[in-house]
Coordinates of C-alpha atoms in Angstrom, one line a residue:
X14 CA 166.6 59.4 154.6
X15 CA 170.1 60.3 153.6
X16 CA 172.3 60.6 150.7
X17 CA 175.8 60.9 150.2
X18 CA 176.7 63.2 147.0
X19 CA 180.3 63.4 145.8
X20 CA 182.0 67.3 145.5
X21 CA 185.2 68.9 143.9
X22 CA 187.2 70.5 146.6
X23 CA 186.2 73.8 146.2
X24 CA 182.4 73.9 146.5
X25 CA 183.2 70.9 149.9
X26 CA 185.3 73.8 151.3
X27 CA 182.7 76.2 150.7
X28 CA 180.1 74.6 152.2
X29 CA 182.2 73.2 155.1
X30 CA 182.6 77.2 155.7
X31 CA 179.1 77.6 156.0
X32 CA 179.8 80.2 152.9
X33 CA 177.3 77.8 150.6
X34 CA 174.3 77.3 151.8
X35 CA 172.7 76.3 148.2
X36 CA 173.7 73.2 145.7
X37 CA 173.2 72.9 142.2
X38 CA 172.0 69.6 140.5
X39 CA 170.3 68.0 137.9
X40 CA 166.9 67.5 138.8
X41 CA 167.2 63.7 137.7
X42 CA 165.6 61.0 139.2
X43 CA 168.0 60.7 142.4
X44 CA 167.7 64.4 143.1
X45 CA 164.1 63.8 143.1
X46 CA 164.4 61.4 145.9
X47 CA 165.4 63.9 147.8
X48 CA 163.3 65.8 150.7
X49 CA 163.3 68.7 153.0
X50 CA 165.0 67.1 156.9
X51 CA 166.9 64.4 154.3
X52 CA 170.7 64.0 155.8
X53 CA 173.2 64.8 152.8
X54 CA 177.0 63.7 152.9
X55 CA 178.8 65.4 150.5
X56 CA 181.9 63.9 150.2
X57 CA 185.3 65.1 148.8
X58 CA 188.0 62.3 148.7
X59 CA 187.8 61.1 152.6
X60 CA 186.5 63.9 154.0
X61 CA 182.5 64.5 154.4
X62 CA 180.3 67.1 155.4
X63 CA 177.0 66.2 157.2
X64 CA 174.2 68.5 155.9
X65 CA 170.5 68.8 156.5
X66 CA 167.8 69.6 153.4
X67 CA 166.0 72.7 153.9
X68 CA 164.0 73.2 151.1
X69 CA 164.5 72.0 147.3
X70 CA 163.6 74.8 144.5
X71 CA 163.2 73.2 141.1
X72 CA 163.3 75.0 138.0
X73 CA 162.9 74.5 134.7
X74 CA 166.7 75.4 133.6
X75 CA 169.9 76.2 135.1
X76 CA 169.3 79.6 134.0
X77 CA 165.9 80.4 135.8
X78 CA 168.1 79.3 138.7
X79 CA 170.6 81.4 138.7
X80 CA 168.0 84.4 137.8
X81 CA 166.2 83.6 140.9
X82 CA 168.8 82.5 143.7
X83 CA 171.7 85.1 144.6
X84 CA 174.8 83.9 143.6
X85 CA 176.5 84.7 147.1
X86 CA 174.0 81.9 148.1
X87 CA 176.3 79.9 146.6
X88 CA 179.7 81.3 147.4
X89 CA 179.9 82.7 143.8
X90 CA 178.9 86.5 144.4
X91 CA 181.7 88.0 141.7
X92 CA 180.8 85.4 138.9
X93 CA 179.3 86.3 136.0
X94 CA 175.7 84.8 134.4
X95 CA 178.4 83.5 131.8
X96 CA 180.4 82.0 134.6
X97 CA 178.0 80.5 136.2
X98 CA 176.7 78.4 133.3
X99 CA 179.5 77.8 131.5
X100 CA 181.0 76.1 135.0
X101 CA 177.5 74.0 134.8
X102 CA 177.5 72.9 131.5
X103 CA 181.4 71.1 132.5
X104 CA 179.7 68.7 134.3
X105 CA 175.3 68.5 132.5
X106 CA 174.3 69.1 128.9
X107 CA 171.2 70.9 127.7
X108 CA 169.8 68.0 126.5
X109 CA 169.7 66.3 130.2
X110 CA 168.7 69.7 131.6
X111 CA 166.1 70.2 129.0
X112 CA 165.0 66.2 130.2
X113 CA 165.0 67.1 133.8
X114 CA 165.3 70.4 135.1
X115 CA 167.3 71.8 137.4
X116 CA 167.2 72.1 141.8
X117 CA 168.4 74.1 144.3
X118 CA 169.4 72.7 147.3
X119 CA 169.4 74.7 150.5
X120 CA 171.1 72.8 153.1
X121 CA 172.2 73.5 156.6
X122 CA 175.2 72.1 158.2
X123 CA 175.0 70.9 161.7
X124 CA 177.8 72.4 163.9

């Protein structure tokens, strides 16, 4: 199946690197739909990126997340626990994480 998921510019670029190989969501209901061999398309304004799912890791909070997955993972190896969170709570409240969770998404992109 595939799914197109929009980005800011920085995380597109970091994963168009190959730098992040790990996404961070809300474990809602569309992230759910979501399964390992899915095609992802992240898009940022009219350029996309063609991904492949590896694996999804769901957690109970973005914070058991970020405990368990290495930041580099991510292209964010010199932030901060405090970074990192404060950067996710811009964009999810505690409320909708306490509601669903969160999900890491390792993805592969095909060059």
């Amino acid at each position: 199946m595939q799914h197109t998921l929009e980005l800011y510019d920085v995380p597109f670029y970091s994963i168009k690197s190959g730098r992040k190989t790990i996404e961070v969501r809300l474990n809602d209901q569309k992230m759910r739909s979501i399964q390992p061999n899915d095609i992802l398309t992240f898009v940022y304004q009219k350029e996309t990126i063609i991904t492949t799912v590896v694996e999804l890791l769901p957690y109970d909070s973005f914070l058991d997340l970020y405990q368990t997955i290495p930041f580099v993972e991510m292209d964010c190896e010199n932030w901060t626990m405090h970074e990192m969170l404060a950067a996710t709570y811009k964009f999810y409240t505690k409320s909708e994480e306490e509601k669903w969770g969160a999900v890491a998404i390792r993805i592969t992109t095909a060059l």
